[in-house]
mmCIF file of C-alpha atoms in Angstrom:
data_model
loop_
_atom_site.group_PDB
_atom_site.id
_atom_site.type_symbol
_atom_site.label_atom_id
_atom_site.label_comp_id
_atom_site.label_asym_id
_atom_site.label_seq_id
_atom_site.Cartn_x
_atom_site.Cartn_y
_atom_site.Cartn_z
ATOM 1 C CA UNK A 240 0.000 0.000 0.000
ATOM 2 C CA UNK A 241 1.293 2.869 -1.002
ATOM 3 C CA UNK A 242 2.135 6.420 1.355
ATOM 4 C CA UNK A 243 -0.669 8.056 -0.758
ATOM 5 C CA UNK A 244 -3.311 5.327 -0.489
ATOM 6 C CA UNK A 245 -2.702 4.866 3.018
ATOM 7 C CA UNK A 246 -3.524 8.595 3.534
ATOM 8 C CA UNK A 247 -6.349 8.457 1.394
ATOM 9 C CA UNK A 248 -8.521 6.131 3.519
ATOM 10 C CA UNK A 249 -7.488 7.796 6.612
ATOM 11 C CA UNK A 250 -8.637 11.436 5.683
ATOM 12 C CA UNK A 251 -11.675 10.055 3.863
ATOM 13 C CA UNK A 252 -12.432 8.106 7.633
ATOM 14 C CA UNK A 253 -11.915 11.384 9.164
ATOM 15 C CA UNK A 254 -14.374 13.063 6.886
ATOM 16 C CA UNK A 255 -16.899 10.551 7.527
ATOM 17 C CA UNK A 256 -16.334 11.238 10.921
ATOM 18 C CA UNK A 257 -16.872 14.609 10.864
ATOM 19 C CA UNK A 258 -19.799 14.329 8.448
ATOM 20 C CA UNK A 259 -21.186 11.969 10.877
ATOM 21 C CA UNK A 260 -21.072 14.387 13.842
ATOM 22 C CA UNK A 261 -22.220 17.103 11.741
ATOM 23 C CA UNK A 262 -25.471 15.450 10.621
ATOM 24 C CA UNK A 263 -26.239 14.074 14.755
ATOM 25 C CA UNK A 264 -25.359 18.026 15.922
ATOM 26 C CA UNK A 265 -28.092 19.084 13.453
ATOM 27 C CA UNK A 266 -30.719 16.610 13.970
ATOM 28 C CA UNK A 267 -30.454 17.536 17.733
ATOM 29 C CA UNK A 268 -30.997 21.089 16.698
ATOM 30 C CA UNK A 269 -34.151 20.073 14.596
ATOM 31 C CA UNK A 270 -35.359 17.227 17.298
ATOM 32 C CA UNK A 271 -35.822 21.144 19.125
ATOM 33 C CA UNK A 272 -39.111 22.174 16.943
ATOM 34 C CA UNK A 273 -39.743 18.764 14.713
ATOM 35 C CA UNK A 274 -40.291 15.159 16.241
ATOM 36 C CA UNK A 275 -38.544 12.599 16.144
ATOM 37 C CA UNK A 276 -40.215 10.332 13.346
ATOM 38 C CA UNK A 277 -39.793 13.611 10.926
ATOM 39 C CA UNK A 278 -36.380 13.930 11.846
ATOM 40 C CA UNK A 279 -35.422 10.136 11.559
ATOM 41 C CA UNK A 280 -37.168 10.314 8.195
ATOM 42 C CA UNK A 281 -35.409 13.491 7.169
ATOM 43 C CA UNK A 282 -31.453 11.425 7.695
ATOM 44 C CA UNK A 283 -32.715 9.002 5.473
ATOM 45 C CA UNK A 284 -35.002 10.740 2.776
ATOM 46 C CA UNK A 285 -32.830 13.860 1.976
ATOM 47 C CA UNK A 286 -29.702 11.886 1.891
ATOM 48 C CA UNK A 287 -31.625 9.714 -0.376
ATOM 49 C CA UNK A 288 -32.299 12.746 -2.608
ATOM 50 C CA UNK A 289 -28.237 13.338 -3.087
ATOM 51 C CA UNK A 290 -27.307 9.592 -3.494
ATOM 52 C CA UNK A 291 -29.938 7.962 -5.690
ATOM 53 C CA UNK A 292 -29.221 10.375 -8.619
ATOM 54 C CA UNK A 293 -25.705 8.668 -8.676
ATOM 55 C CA UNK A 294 -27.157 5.015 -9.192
ATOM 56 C CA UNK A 295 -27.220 6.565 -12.867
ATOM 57 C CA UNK A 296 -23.164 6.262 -12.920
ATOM 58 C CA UNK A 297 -22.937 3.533 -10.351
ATOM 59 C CA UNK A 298 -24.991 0.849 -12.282
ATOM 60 C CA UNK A 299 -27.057 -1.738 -11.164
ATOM 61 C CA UNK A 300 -25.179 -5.472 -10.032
ATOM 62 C CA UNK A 301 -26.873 -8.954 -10.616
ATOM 63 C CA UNK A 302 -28.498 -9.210 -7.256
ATOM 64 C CA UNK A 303 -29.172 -12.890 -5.698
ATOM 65 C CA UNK A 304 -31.884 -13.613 -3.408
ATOM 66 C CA UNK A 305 -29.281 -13.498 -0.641
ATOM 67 C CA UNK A 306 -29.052 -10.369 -1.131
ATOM 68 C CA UNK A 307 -33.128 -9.541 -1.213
ATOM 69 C CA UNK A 308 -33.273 -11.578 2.435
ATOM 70 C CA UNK A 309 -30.231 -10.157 3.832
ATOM 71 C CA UNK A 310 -32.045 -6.402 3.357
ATOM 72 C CA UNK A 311 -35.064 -8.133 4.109
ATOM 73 C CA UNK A 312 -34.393 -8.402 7.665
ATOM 74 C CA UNK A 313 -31.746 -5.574 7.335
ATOM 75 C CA UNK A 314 -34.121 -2.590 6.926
ATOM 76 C CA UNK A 315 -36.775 -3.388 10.085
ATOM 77 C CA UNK A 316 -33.432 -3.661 12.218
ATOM 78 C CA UNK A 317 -32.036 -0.126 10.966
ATOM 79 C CA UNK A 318 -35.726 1.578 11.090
ATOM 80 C CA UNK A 319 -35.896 0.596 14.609
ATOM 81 C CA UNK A 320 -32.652 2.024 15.650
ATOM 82 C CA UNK A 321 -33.022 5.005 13.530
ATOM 83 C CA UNK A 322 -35.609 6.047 15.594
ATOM 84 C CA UNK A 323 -34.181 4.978 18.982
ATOM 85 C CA UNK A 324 -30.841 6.619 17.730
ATOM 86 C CA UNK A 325 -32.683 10.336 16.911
ATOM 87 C CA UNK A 326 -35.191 9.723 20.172
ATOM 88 C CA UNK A 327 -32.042 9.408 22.478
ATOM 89 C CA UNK A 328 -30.342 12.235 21.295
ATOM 90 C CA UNK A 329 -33.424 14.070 21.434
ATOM 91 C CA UNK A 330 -33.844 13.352 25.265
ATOM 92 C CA UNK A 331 -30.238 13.432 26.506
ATOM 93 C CA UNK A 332 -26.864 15.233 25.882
ATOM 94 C CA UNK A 333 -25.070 14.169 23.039
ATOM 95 C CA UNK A 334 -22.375 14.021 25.217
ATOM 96 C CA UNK A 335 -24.365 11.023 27.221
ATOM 97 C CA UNK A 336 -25.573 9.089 24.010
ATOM 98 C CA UNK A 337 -23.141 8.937 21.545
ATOM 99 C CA UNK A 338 -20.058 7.643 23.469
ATOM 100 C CA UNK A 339 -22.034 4.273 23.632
ATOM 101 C CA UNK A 340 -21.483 3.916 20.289
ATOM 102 C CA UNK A 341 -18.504 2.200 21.162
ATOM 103 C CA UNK A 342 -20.699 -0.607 22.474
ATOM 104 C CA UNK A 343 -20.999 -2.542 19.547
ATOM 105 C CA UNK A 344 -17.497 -4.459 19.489
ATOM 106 C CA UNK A 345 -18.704 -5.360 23.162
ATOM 107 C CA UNK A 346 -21.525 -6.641 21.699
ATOM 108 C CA UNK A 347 -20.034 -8.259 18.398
ATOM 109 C CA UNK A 348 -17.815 -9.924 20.910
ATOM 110 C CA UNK A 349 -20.937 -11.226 22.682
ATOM 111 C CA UNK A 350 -22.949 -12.408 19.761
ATOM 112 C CA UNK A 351 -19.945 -14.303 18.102
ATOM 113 C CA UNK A 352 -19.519 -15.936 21.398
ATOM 114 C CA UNK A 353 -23.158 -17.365 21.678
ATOM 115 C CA UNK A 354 -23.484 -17.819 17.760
ATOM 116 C CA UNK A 355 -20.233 -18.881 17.221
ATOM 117 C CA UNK A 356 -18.309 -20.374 19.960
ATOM 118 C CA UNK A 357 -15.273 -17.746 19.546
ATOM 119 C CA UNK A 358 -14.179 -16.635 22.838
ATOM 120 C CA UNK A 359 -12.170 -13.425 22.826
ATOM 121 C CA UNK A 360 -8.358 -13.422 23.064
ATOM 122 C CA UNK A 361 -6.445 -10.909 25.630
ATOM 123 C CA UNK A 362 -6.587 -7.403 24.055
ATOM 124 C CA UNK A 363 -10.365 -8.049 23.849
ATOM 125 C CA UNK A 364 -10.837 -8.213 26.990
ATOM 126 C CA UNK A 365 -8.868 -4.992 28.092
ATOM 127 C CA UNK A 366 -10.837 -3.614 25.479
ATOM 128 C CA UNK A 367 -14.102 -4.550 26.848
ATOM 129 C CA UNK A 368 -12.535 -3.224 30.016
ATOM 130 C CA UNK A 369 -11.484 0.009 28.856
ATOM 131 C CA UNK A 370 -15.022 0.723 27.443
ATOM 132 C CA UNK A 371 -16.609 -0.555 30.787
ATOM 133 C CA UNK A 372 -14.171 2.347 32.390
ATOM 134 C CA UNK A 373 -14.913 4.929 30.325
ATOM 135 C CA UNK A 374 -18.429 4.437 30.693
ATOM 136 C CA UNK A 375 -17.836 5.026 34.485
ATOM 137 C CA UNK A 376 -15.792 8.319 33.501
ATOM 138 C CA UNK A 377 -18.699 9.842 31.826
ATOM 139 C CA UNK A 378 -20.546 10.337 35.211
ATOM 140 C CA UNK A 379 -17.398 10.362 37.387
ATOM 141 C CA UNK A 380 -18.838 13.491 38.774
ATOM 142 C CA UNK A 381 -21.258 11.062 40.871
ATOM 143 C CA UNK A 382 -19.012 9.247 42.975
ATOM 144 C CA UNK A 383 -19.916 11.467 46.103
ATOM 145 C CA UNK A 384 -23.338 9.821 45.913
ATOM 146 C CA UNK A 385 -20.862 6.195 46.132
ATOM 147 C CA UNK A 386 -18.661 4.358 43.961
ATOM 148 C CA UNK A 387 -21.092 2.902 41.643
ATOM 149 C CA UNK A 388 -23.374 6.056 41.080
ATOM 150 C CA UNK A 389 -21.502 6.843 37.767
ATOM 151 C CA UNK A 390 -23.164 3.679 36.367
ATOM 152 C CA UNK A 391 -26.164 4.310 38.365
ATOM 153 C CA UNK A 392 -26.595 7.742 36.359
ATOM 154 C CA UNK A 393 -26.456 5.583 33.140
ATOM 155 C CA UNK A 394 -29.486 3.400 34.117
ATOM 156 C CA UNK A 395 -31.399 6.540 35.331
ATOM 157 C CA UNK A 396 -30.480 8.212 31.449
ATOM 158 C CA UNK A 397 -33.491 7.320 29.008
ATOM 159 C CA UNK A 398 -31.249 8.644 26.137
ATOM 160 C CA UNK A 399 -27.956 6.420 27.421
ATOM 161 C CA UNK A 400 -30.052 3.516 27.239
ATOM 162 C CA UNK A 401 -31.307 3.824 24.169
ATOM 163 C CA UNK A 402 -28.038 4.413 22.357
ATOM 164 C CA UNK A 403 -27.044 1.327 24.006
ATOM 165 C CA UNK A 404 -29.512 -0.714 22.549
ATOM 166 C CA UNK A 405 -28.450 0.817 18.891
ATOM 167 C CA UNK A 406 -25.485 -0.414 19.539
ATOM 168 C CA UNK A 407 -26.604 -3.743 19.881
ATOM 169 C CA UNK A 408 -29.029 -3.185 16.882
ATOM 170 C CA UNK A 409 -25.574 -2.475 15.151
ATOM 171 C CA UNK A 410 -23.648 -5.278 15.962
ATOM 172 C CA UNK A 411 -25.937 -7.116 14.061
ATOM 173 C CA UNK A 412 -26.652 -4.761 11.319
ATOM 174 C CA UNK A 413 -23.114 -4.602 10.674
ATOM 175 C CA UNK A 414 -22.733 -8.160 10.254
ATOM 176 C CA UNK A 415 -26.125 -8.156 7.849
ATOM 177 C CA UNK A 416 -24.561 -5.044 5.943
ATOM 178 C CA UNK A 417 -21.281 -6.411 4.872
ATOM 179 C CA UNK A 418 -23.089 -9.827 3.771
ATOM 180 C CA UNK A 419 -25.374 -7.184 1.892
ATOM 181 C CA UNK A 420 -22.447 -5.349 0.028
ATOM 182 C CA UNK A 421 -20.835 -8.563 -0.756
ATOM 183 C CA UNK A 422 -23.908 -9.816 -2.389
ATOM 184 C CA UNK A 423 -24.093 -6.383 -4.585
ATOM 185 C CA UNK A 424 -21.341 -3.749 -4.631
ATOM 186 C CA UNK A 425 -20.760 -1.372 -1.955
ATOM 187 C CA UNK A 426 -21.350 2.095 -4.153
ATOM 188 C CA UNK A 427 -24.685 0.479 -4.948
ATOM 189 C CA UNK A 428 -25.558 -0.148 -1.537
ATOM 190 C CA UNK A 429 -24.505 3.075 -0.540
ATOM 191 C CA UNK A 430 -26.619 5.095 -3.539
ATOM 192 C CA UNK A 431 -29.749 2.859 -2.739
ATOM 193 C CA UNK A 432 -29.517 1.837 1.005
ATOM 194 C CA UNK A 433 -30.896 5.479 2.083
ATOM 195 C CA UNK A 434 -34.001 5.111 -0.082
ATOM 196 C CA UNK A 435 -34.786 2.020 1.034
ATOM 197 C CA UNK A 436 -35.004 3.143 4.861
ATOM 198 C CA UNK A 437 -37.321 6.392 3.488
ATOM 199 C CA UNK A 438 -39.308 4.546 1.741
ATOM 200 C CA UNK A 439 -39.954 2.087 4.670
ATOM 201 C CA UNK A 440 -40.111 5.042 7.010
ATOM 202 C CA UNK A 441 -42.106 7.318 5.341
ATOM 203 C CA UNK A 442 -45.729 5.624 5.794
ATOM 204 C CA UNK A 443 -45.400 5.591 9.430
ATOM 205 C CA UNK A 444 -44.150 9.060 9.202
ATOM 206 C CA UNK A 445 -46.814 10.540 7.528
ATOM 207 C CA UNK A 446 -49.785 8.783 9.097
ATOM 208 C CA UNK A 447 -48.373 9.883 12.675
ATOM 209 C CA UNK A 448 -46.777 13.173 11.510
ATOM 210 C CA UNK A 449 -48.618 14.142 8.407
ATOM 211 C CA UNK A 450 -46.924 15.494 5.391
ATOM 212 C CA UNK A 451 -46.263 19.042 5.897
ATOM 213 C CA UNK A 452 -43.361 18.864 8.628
ATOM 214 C CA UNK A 453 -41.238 17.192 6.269
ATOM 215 C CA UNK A 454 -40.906 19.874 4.033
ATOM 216 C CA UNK A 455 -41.137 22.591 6.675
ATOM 217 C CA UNK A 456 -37.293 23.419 7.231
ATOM 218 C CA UNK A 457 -35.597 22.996 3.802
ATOM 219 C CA UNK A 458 -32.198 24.307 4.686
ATOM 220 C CA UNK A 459 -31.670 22.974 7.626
ATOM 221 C CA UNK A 460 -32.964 19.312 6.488
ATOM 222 C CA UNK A 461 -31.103 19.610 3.465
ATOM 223 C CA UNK A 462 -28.131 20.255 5.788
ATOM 224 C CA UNK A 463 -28.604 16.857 7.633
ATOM 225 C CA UNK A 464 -29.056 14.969 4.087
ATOM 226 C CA UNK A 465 -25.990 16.459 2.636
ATOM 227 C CA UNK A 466 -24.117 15.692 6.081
ATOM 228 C CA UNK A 467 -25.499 12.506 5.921
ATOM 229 C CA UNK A 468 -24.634 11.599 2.090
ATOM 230 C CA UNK A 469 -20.611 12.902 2.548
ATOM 231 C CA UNK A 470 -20.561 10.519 5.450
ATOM 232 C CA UNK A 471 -21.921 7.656 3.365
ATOM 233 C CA UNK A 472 -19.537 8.096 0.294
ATOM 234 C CA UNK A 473 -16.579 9.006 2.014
ATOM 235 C CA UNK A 474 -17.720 5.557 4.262
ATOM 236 C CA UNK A 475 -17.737 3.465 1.527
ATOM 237 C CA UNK A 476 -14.737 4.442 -0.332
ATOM 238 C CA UNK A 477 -12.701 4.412 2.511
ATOM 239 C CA UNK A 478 -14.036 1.153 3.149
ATOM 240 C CA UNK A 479 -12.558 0.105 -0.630
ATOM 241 C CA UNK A 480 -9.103 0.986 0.317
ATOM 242 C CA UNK A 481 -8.001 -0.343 3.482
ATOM 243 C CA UNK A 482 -9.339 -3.130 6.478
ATOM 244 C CA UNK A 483 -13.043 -2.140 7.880
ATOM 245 C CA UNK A 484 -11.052 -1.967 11.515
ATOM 246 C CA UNK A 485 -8.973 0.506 10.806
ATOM 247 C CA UNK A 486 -11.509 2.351 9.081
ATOM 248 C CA UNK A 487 -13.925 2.001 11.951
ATOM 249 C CA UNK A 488 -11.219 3.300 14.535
ATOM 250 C CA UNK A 489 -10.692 6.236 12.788
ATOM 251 C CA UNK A 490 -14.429 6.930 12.064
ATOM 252 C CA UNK A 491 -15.489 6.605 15.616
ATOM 253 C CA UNK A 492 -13.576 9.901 16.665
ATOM 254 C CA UNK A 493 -16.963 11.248 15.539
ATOM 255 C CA UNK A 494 -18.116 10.052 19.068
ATOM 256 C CA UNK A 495 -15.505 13.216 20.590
ATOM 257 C CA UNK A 496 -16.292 15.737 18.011
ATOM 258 C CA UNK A 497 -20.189 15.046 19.015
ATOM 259 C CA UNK A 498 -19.029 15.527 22.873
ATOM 260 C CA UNK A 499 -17.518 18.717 21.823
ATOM 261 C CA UNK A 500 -20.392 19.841 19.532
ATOM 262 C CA UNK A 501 -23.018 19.083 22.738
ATOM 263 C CA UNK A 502 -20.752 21.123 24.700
ATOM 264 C CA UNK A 503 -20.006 24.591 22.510
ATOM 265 C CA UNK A 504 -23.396 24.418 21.034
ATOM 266 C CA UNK A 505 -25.866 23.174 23.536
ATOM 267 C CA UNK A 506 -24.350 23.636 26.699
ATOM 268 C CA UNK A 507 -23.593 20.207 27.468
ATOM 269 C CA UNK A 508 -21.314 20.235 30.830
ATOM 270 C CA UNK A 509 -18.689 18.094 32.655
ATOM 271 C CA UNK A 510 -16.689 18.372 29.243
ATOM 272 C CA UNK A 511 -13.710 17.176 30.463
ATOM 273 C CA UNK A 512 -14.886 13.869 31.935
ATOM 274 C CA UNK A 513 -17.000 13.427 29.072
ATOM 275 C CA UNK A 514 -14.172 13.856 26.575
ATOM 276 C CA UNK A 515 -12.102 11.825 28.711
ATOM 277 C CA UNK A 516 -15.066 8.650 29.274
ATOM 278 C CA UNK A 517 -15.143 8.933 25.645
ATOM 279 C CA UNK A 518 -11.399 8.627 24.410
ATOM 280 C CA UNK A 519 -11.085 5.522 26.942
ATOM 281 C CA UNK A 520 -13.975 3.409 25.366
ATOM 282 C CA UNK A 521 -12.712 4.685 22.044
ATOM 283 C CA UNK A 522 -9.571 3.335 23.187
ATOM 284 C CA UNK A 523 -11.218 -0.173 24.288
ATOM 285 C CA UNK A 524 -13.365 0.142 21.119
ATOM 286 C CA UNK A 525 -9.944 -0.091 19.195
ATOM 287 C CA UNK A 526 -8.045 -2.989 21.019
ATOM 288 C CA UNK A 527 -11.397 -4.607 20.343
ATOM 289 C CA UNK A 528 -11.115 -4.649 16.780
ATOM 290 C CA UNK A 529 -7.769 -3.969 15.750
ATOM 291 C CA UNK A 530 -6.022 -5.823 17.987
#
């Protein structure tokens, strides 16, 4: 691998990341006047209005029905945690929600254990520790209430544990995904995948919602598609050029620029143990699954 290719994927990772961030920073800011079904629509649908356009120049692959059940129980999954995902951040700091993120190696480890029989090897485990610690730092503040308040705070978070179910949602989706991508091609997937999810979506939206409120910001919903489409393309092309781990790693340091985004534009507090909780199970998230 080359000096250039090798920065390629890494910057493109690092745009994703901050794409990523960008887009949860602005649905917060709509979750504010819209609810939560028109925002989870709105990631989905106006992205969908930047990629599907490129399908033109992607082409269409010779799709098996592996990859028609794979999406088949792939889309319910990701509907469900899109709306847990924008309903969380909606009810809790960003700074409380998105650091659990880094859940989903915990969780992959956990599934491939009970489906699989694979039991993890040493720098899983310190990972799994290092996330379990900096889930503690994220409420350290508590301890005068007693040692195990920090994690008492988590259970007592509606928003904390509903990110934490996404990330179980994920460590399955993520399996289903790649089997998806493998089954097509991953531009295609990325072009279409957004338009399947709005299309699902948007029936349930409307006859809850009604029509009107998805139309009734333009800029700022066209702000969360665009966000949303950069971090899909630069996702998958990274993706094309180097090991999904090291991709991932890089990706997730959207879970600090979110913790600094809650802090300077919703006055989020306790930044520093927040930023802190969230570079240690960033850390663990890493030995996890680079390691």
């Amino acid at each position: 691998m080359t000096f250039s290719l090798k920065m390629n994927w890494f910057y493109l990772s690092l745009l994703s990341a901050l794409a990523h961030a960008n887009s949860d920073a602005l649905c917060k800011k709509a979750l504010k006047e819209s609810g939560v079904l028109t925002v989870a629509w709105v990631y989905q649908g106006y992205c969908a209005v930047f990629l599907s356009p490129l399908l033109a120049f992607v082409g269409v692959p010779e799709l098996d029905r592996t990859f028609f059940f794979t999406t088949l129980l792939l889309v319910p999954l990701e509907v469900t945690a899109l709306i847990l995902y924008q309903r969380a951040i909606k009810i809790s700091p960003l700074s409380l929600t998105l650091p659990f993120l880094s859940l989903t190696p915990v969780f992959l480890l956990l599934t491939s254990f009970l489906m699989l029989g694979e039991r993890p090897d040493k720098s899983g485990m310190v990972g799994v520790v290092l996330v379990a610690t900096g889930a503690y730092l994220l409420n350290v503040h508590a301890t005068k209430e007693g040692l195990l308040a920090p994690f008492r705070v988590i259970l007592r978070e509606e928003g904390s544990l509903m990110m934490i179910i996404v990330a179980l949602i994920y460590s399955i989706t993520s399996n289903l995904g790649k089997v998806a991508i493998q089954h097509s091609s991953p531009l295609f997937f990325a072009t279409t995948y957004p338009a399947m999810l709005a299309i699902v979506l948007l029936p349930i939206t409307v006859s809850i919602s009604g029509l009107s409120p998805l139309t009734s910001r333009p800029a700022l919903f066209g702000l969360i598609g665009l966000f949303n489409a950069l971090n899909t393309l630069a996702h998958c092309h990274a993706i094309s050029l180097v090991e999904v781990p090291y991709m991932i790693s890089v990706k997730r340091t959207s879970l600090l620029i979110g913790v600094l985004y809650g802090w300077a534009f919703f006055g989020e507090t306790h930044l520093r143990e927040r930023l802190l909780g969230s570079a240690v199970m960033l850390l663990g998230m890493t030995f996890i699954v680079v390691f």
